[in-house]
mmCIF file of C-alpha atoms in Angstrom:
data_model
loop_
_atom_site.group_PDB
_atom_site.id
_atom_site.type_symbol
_atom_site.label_atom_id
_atom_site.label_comp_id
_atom_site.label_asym_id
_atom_site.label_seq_id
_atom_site.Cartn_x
_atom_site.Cartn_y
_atom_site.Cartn_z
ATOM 1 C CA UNK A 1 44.515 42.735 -10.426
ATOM 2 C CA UNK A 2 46.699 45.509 -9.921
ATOM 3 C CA UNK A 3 50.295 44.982 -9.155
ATOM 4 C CA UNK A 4 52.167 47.357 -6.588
ATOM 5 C CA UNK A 5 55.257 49.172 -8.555
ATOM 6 C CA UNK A 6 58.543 48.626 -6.935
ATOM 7 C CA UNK A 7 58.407 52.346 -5.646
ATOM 8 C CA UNK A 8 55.008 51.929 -4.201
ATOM 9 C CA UNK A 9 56.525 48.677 -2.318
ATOM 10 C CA UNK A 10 60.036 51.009 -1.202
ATOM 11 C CA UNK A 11 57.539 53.497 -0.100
ATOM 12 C CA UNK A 12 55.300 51.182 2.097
ATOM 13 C CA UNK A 13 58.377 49.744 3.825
ATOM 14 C CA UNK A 14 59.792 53.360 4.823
ATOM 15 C CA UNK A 15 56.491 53.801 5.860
ATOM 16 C CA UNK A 16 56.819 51.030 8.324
ATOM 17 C CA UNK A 17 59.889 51.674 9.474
ATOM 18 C CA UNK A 18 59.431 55.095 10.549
ATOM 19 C CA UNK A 19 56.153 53.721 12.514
ATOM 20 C CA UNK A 20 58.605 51.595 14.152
ATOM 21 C CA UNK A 21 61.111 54.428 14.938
ATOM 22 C CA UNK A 22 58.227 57.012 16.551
ATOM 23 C CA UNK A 23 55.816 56.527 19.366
ATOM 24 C CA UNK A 24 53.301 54.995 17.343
ATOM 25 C CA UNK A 25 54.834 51.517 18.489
ATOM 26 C CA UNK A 26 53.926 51.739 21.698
ATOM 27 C CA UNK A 27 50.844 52.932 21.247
ATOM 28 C CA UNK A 28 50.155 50.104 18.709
ATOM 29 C CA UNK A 29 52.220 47.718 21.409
ATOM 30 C CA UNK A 30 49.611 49.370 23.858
ATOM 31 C CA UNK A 31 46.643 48.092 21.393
ATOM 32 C CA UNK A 32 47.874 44.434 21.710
ATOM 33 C CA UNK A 33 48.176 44.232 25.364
ATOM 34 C CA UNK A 34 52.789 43.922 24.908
ATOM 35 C CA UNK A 35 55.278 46.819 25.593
ATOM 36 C CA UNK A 36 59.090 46.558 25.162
ATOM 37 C CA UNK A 37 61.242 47.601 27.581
ATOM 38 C CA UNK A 38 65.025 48.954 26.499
ATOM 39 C CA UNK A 39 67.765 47.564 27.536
ATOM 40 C CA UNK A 40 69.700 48.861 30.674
ATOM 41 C CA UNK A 41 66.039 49.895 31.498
ATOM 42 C CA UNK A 42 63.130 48.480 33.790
ATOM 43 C CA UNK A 43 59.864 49.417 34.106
ATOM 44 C CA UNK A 44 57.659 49.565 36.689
ATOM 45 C CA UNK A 45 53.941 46.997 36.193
ATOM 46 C CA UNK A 46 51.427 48.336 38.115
ATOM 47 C CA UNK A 47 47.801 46.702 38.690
ATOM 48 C CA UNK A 48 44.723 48.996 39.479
ATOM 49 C CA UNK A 49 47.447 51.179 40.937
ATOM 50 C CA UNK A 50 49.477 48.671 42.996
ATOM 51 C CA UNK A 51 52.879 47.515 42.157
ATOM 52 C CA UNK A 52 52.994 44.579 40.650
ATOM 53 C CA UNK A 53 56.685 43.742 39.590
ATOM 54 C CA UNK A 54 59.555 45.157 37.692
ATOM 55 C CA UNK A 55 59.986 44.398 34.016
ATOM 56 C CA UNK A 56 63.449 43.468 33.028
ATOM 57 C CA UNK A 57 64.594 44.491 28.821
ATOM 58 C CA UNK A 58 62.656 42.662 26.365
ATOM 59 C CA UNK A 59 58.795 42.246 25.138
ATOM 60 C CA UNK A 60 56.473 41.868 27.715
ATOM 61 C CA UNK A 61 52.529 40.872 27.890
ATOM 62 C CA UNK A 62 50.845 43.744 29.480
ATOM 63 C CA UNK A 63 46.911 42.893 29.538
ATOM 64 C CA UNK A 64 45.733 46.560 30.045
ATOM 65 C CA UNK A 65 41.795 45.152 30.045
ATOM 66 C CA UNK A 66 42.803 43.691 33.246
ATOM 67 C CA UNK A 67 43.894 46.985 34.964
ATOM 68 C CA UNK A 68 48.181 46.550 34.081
ATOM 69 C CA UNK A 69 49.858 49.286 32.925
ATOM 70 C CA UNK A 70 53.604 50.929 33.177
ATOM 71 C CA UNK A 71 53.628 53.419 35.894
ATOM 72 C CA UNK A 72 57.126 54.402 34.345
ATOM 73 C CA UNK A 73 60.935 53.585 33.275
ATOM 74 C CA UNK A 74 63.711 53.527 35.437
ATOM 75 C CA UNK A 75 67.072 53.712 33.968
ATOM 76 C CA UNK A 76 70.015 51.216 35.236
ATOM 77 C CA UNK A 77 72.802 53.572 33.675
ATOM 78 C CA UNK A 78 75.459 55.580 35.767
ATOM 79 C CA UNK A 79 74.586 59.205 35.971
ATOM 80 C CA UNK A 80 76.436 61.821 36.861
ATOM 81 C CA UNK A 81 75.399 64.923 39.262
ATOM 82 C CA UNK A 82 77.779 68.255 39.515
ATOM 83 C CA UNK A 83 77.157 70.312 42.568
ATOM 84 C CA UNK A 84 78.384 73.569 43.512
ATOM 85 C CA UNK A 85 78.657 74.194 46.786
ATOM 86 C CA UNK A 86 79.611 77.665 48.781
ATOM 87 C CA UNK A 87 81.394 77.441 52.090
ATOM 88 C CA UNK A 88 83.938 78.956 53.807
ATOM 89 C CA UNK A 89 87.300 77.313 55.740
ATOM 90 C CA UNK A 90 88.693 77.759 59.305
ATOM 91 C CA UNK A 91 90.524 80.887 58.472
ATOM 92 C CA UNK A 92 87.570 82.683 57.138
ATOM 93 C CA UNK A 93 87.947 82.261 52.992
ATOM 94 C CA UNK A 94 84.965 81.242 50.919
ATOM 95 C CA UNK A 95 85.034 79.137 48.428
ATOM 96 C CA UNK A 96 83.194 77.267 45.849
ATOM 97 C CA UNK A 97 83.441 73.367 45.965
ATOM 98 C CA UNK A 98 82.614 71.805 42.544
ATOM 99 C CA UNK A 99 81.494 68.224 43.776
ATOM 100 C CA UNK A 100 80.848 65.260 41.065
ATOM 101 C CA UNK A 101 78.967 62.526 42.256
ATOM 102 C CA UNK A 102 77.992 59.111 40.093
ATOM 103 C CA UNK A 103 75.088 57.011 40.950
ATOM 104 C CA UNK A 104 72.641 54.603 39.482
ATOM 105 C CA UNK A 105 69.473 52.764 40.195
ATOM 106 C CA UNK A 106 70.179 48.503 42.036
ATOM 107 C CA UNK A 107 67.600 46.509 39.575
ATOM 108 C CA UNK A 108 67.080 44.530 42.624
ATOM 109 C CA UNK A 109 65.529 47.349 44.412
ATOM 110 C CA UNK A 110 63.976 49.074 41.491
ATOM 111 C CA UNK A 111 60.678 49.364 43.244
ATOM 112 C CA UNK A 112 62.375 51.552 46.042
ATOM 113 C CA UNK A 113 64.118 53.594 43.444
ATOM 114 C CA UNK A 114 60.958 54.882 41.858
ATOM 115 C CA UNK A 115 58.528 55.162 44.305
ATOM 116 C CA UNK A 116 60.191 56.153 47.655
ATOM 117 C CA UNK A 117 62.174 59.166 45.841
ATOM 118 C CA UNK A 118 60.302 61.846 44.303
ATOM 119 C CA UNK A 119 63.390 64.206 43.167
ATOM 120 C CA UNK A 120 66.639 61.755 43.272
ATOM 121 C CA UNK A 121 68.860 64.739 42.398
ATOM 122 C CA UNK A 122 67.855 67.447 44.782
ATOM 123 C CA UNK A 123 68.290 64.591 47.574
ATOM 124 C CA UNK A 124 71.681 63.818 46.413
ATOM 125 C CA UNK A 125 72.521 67.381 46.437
ATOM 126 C CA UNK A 126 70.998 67.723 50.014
ATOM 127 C CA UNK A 127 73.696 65.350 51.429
ATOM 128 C CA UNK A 128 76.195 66.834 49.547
ATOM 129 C CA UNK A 129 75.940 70.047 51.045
ATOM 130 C CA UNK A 130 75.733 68.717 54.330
ATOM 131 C CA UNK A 131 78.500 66.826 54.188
ATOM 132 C CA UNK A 132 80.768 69.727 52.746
ATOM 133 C CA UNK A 133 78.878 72.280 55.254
ATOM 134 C CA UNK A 134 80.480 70.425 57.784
ATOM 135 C CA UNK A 135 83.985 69.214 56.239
ATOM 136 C CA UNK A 136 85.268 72.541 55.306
ATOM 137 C CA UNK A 137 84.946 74.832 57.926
ATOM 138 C CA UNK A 138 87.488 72.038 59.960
ATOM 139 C CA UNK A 139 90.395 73.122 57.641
ATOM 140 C CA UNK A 140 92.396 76.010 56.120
ATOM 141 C CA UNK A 141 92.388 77.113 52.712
ATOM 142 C CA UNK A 142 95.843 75.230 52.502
ATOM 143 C CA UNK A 143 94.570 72.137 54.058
ATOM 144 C CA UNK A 144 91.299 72.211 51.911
ATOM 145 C CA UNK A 145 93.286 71.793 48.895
ATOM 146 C CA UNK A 146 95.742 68.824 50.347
ATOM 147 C CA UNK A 147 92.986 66.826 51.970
ATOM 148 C CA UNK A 148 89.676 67.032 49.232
ATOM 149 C CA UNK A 149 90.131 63.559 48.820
ATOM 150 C CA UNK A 150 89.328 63.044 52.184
ATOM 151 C CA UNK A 151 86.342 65.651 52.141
ATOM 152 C CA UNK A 152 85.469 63.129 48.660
ATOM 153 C CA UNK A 153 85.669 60.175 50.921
ATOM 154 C CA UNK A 154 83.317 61.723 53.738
ATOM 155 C CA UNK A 155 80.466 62.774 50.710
ATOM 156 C CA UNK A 156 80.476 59.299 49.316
ATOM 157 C CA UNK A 157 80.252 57.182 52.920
ATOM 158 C CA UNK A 158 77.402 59.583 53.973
ATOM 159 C CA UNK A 159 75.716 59.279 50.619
ATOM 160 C CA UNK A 160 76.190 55.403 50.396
ATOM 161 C CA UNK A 161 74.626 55.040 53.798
ATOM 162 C CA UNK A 162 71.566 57.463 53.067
ATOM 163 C CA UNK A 163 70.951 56.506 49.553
ATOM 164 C CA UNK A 164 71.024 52.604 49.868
ATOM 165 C CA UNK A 165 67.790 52.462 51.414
ATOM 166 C CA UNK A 166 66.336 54.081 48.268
ATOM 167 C CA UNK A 167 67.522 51.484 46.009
ATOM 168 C CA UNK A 168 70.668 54.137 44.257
ATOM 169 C CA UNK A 169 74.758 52.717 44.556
ATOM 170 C CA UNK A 170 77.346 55.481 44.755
ATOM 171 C CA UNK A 171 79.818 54.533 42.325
ATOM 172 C CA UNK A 172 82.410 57.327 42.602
ATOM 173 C CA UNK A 173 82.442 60.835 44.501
ATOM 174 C CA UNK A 174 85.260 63.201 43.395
ATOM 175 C CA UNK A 175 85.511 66.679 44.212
ATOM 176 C CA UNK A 176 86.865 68.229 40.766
ATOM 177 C CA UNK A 177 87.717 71.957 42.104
ATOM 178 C CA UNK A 178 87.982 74.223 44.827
ATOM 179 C CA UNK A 179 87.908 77.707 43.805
ATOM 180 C CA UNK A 180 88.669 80.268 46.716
ATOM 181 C CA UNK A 181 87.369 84.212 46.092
ATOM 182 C CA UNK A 182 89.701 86.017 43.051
ATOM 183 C CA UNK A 183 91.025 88.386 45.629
ATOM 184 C CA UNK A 184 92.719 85.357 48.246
ATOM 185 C CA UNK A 185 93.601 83.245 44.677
ATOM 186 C CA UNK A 186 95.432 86.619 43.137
ATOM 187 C CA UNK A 187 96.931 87.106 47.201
ATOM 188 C CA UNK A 188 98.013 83.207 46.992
ATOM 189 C CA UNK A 189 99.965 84.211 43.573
ATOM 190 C CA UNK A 190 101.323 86.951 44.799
ATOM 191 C CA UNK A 191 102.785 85.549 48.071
ATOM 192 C CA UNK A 192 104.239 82.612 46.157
ATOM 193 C CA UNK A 193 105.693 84.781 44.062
ATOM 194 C CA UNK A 194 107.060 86.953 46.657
ATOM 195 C CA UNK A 195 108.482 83.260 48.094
ATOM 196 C CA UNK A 196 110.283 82.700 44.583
ATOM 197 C CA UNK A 197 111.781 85.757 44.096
ATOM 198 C CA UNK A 198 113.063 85.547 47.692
ATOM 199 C CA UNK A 199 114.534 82.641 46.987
ATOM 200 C CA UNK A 200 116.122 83.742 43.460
ATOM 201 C CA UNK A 201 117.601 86.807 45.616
ATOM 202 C CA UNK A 202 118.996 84.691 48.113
ATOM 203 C CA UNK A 203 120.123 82.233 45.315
ATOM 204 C CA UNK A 204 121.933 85.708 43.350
ATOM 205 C CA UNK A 205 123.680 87.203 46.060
ATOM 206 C CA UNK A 206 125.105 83.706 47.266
ATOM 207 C CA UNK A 207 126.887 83.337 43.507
ATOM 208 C CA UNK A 208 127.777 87.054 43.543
ATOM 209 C CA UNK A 209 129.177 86.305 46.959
ATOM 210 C CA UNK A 210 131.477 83.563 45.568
ATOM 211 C CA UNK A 211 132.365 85.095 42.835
ATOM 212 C CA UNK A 212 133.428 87.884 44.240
ATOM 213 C CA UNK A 213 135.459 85.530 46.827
ATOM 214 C CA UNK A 214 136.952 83.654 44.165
ATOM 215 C CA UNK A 215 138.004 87.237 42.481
ATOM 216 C CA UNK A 216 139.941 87.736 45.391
ATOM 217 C CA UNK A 217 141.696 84.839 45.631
ATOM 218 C CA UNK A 218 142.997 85.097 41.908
ATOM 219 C CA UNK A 219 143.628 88.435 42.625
ATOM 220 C CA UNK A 220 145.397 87.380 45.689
ATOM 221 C CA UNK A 221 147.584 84.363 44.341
ATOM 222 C CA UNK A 222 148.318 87.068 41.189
ATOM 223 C CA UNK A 223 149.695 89.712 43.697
ATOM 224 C CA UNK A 224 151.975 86.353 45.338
ATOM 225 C CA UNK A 225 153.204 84.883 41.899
ATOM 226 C CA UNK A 226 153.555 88.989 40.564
ATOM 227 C CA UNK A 227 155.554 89.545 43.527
ATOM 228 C CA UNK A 228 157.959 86.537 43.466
ATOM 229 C CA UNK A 229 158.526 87.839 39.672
ATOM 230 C CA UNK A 230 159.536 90.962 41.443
ATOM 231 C CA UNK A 231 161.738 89.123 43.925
ATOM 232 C CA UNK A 232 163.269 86.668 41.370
ATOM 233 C CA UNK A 233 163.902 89.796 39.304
ATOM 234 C CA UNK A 234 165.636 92.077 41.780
ATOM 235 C CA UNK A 235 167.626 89.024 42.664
ATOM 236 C CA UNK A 236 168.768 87.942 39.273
ATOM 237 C CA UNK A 237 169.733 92.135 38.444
ATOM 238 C CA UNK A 238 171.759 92.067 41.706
ATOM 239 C CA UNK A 239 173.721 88.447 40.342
ATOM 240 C CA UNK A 240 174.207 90.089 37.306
ATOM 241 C CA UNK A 241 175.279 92.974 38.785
ATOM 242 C CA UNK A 242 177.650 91.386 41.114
ATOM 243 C CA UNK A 243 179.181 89.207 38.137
ATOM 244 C CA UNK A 244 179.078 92.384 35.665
ATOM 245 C CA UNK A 245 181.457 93.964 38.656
ATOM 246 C CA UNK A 246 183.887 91.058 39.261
ATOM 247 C CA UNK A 247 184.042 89.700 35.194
ATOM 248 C CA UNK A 248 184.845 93.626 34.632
ATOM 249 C CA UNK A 249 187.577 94.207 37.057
ATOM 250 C CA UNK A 250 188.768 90.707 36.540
ATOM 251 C CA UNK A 251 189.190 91.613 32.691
ATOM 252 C CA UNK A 252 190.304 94.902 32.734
ATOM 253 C CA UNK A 253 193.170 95.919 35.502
ATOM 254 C CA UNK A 254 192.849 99.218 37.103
ATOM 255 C CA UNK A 255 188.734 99.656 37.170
ATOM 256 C CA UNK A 256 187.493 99.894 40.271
ATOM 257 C CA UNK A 257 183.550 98.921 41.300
ATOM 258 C CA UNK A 258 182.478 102.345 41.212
ATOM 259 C CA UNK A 259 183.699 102.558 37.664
ATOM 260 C CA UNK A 260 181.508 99.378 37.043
ATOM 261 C CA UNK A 261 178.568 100.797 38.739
ATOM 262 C CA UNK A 262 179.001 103.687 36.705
ATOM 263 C CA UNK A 263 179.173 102.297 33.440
ATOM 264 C CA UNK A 264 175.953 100.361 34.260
ATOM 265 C CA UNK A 265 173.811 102.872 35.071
ATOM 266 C CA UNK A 266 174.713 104.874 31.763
ATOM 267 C CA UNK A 267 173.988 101.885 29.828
ATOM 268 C CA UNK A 268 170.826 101.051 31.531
ATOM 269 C CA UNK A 269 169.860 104.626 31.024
ATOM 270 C CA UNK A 270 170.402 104.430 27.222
ATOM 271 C CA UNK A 271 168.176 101.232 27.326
ATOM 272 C CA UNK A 272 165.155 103.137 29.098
ATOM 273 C CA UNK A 273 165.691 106.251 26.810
ATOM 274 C CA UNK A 274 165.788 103.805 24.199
ATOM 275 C CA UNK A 275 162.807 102.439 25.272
ATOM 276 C CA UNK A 276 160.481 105.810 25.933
ATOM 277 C CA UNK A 277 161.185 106.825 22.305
ATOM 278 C CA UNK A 278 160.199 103.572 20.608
ATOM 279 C CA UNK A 279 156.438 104.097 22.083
ATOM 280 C CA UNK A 280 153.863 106.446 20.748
ATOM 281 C CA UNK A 281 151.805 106.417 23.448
ATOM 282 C CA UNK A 282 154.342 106.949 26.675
ATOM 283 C CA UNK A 283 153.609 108.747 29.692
ATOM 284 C CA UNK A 284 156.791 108.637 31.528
ATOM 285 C CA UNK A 285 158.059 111.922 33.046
ATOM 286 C CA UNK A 286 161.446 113.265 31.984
ATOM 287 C CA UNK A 287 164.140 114.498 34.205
ATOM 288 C CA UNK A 288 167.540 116.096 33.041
ATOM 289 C CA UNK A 289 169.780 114.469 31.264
ATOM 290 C CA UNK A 290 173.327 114.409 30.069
ATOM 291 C CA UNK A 291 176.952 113.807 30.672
ATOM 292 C CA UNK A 292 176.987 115.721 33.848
ATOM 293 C CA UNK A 293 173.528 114.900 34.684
ATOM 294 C CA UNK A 294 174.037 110.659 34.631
ATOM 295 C CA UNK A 295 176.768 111.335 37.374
ATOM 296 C CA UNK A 296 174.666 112.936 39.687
ATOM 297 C CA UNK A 297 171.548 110.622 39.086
ATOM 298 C CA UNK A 298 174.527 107.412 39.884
ATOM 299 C CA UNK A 299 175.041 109.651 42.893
ATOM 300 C CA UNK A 300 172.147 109.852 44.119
ATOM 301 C CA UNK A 301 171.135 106.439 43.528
ATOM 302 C CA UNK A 302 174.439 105.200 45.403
ATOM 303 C CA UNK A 303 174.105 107.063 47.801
ATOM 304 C CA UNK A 304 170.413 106.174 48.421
ATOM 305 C CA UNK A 305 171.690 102.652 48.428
ATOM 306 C CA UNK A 306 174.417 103.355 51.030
ATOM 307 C CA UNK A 307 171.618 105.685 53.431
ATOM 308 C CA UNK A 308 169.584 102.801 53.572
ATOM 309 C CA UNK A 309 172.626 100.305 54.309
ATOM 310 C CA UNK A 310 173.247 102.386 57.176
ATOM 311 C CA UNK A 311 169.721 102.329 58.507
ATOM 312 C CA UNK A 312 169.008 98.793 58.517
ATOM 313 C CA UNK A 313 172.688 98.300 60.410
ATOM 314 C CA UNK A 314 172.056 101.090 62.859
#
């Protein structure tokens, strides 16, 4: 007798197992009266037409001589449905709510599930629109936006209450976006941004305006402090003055204050011309100057001095 090679033997077993991965199974579970049903799956057993029961996952014994048969699968998993739905709010904007519902078949009313619904999605989406229809058009754009849970709440009561008699549970209803026209969302951008920069203006001109009050009071507690230097300064020239006056007459018999005064003012003079000529860059404006000319600016300047004496007594 001839032995199978090993090959011949690897080959008959892929064979197998590719029957086992393709429809041929059923059609060979079919030949021996069992069928397999998947898990999270239940089929529907039908006799001469007539429901019969609802097969739960595993290997059943399906005696198609006697008129049984699978009129068909139901799945047990949670699907998911998007709709897109067009409507427009109480102030006249359309828009385009996206809508995500979840569902799946109740294995404990199976039957209902595949027999009383012919097209399970285009129901759902029935309600949906309904329910929307009738939700938006209540509310602004603004308010569409803050309350879609709400609007998410009112899809999934009225699709709980319709769908349960069909034998489908409404896990979750979520509406995922609201998309107005691209004319009101670019006029939304643009009046927020008007908003912002409102508020940045306001914001700028209310630290320009305290800066600008804070410049003036440095500049005005400068001008105070620069004018008690002044003060302070006039005051101390005068004490020296007055001390210059009596130490000199004190020290030297015979001088009288004009003298003093005199000799002052030429030596402050000196000092100033001293001063102009060390500086490059000076701008002061030159008078004339000499012997002669001192004595008539001390002149002057006394009798300035003795004018305005006279004035404040009168």
């Amino acid at each position: 007798m001839h032995k199978p090679s090993p090959a011949t033997f690897s080959l008959s077993l892929l064979t197998i197992s590719s029957l086992l991965q393709t429809s041929e199974i059923s059609k060979m579970g079919n030949l021996f009266c069992c069928v397999q049903v998947d898990q999270s799956t239940v089929a529907i057993k039908e006799t001469f037409g007539k429901f019969q029961e609802v097969l739960e996952p595993g290997c059943h014994f399906l005696p198609w001589c006697l008129g049984s048969q699978v009129a068909g699968y139901l799945s047990l998993r949670v699907q998911q449905l998007d709709v897109r739905c067009e409507t427009k709010t109480k102030d006249n904007v359309f828009v385009n709510v996206v809508a995500s519902i979840q569902y799946r078949a109740l294995a404990n009313q199976a039957n209902d599930a595949f027999y009383k619904l012919s097209n399970t999605r285009g129901q759902i989406q029935a309600y949906v629109f309904d329910v929307i229809r009738a939700s938006v058009p209540k509310l602004l754009l603004d308010d569409v936006f803050e309350q879609k849970n709400e609007i998410a709440k009112a899809v999934e009561e009225e699709l709980e209450k319709a769908m349960s008699a069909y034998g489908f549970e409404i896990v979750q209803t979520l509406i995922v976006d609201i998309e107005p026209d691209e004319h009101v969302k670019r006029a939304m951008n643009e009046i927020n941004a008007a908003a912002r920069m409102r508020l940045a203006a306001n914001e700028k001109a209310e630290a320009e305006k305290i800066l600008q009050i804070k410049r003036a009071e440095g500049e005005a507690e400068a001008k105070y402090l620069s004018g008690l230097g002044i003060a302070r300064q006039r005051q101390a020239i005068v004490d020296g003055l007055r001390d210059s006056v009596l130490g000199f007459s004190v020290n030297v018999p015979g001088t009288t204050a004009k003298d003093v005064m005199d000799m002052v003012l030429v030596t402050q003079y000196f000092d100033t011309m001293k001063e102009i000529g060390a500086s490059s860059k000076s701008s002061a404006v030159f008078i004339p100057h000499g012997p002669g000319a001192v004595r008539d600016v001390a002149t002057q300047i006394r009798d300035g001095l003795l004018q305005g004496s006279f004035a404040n007594q009168s």
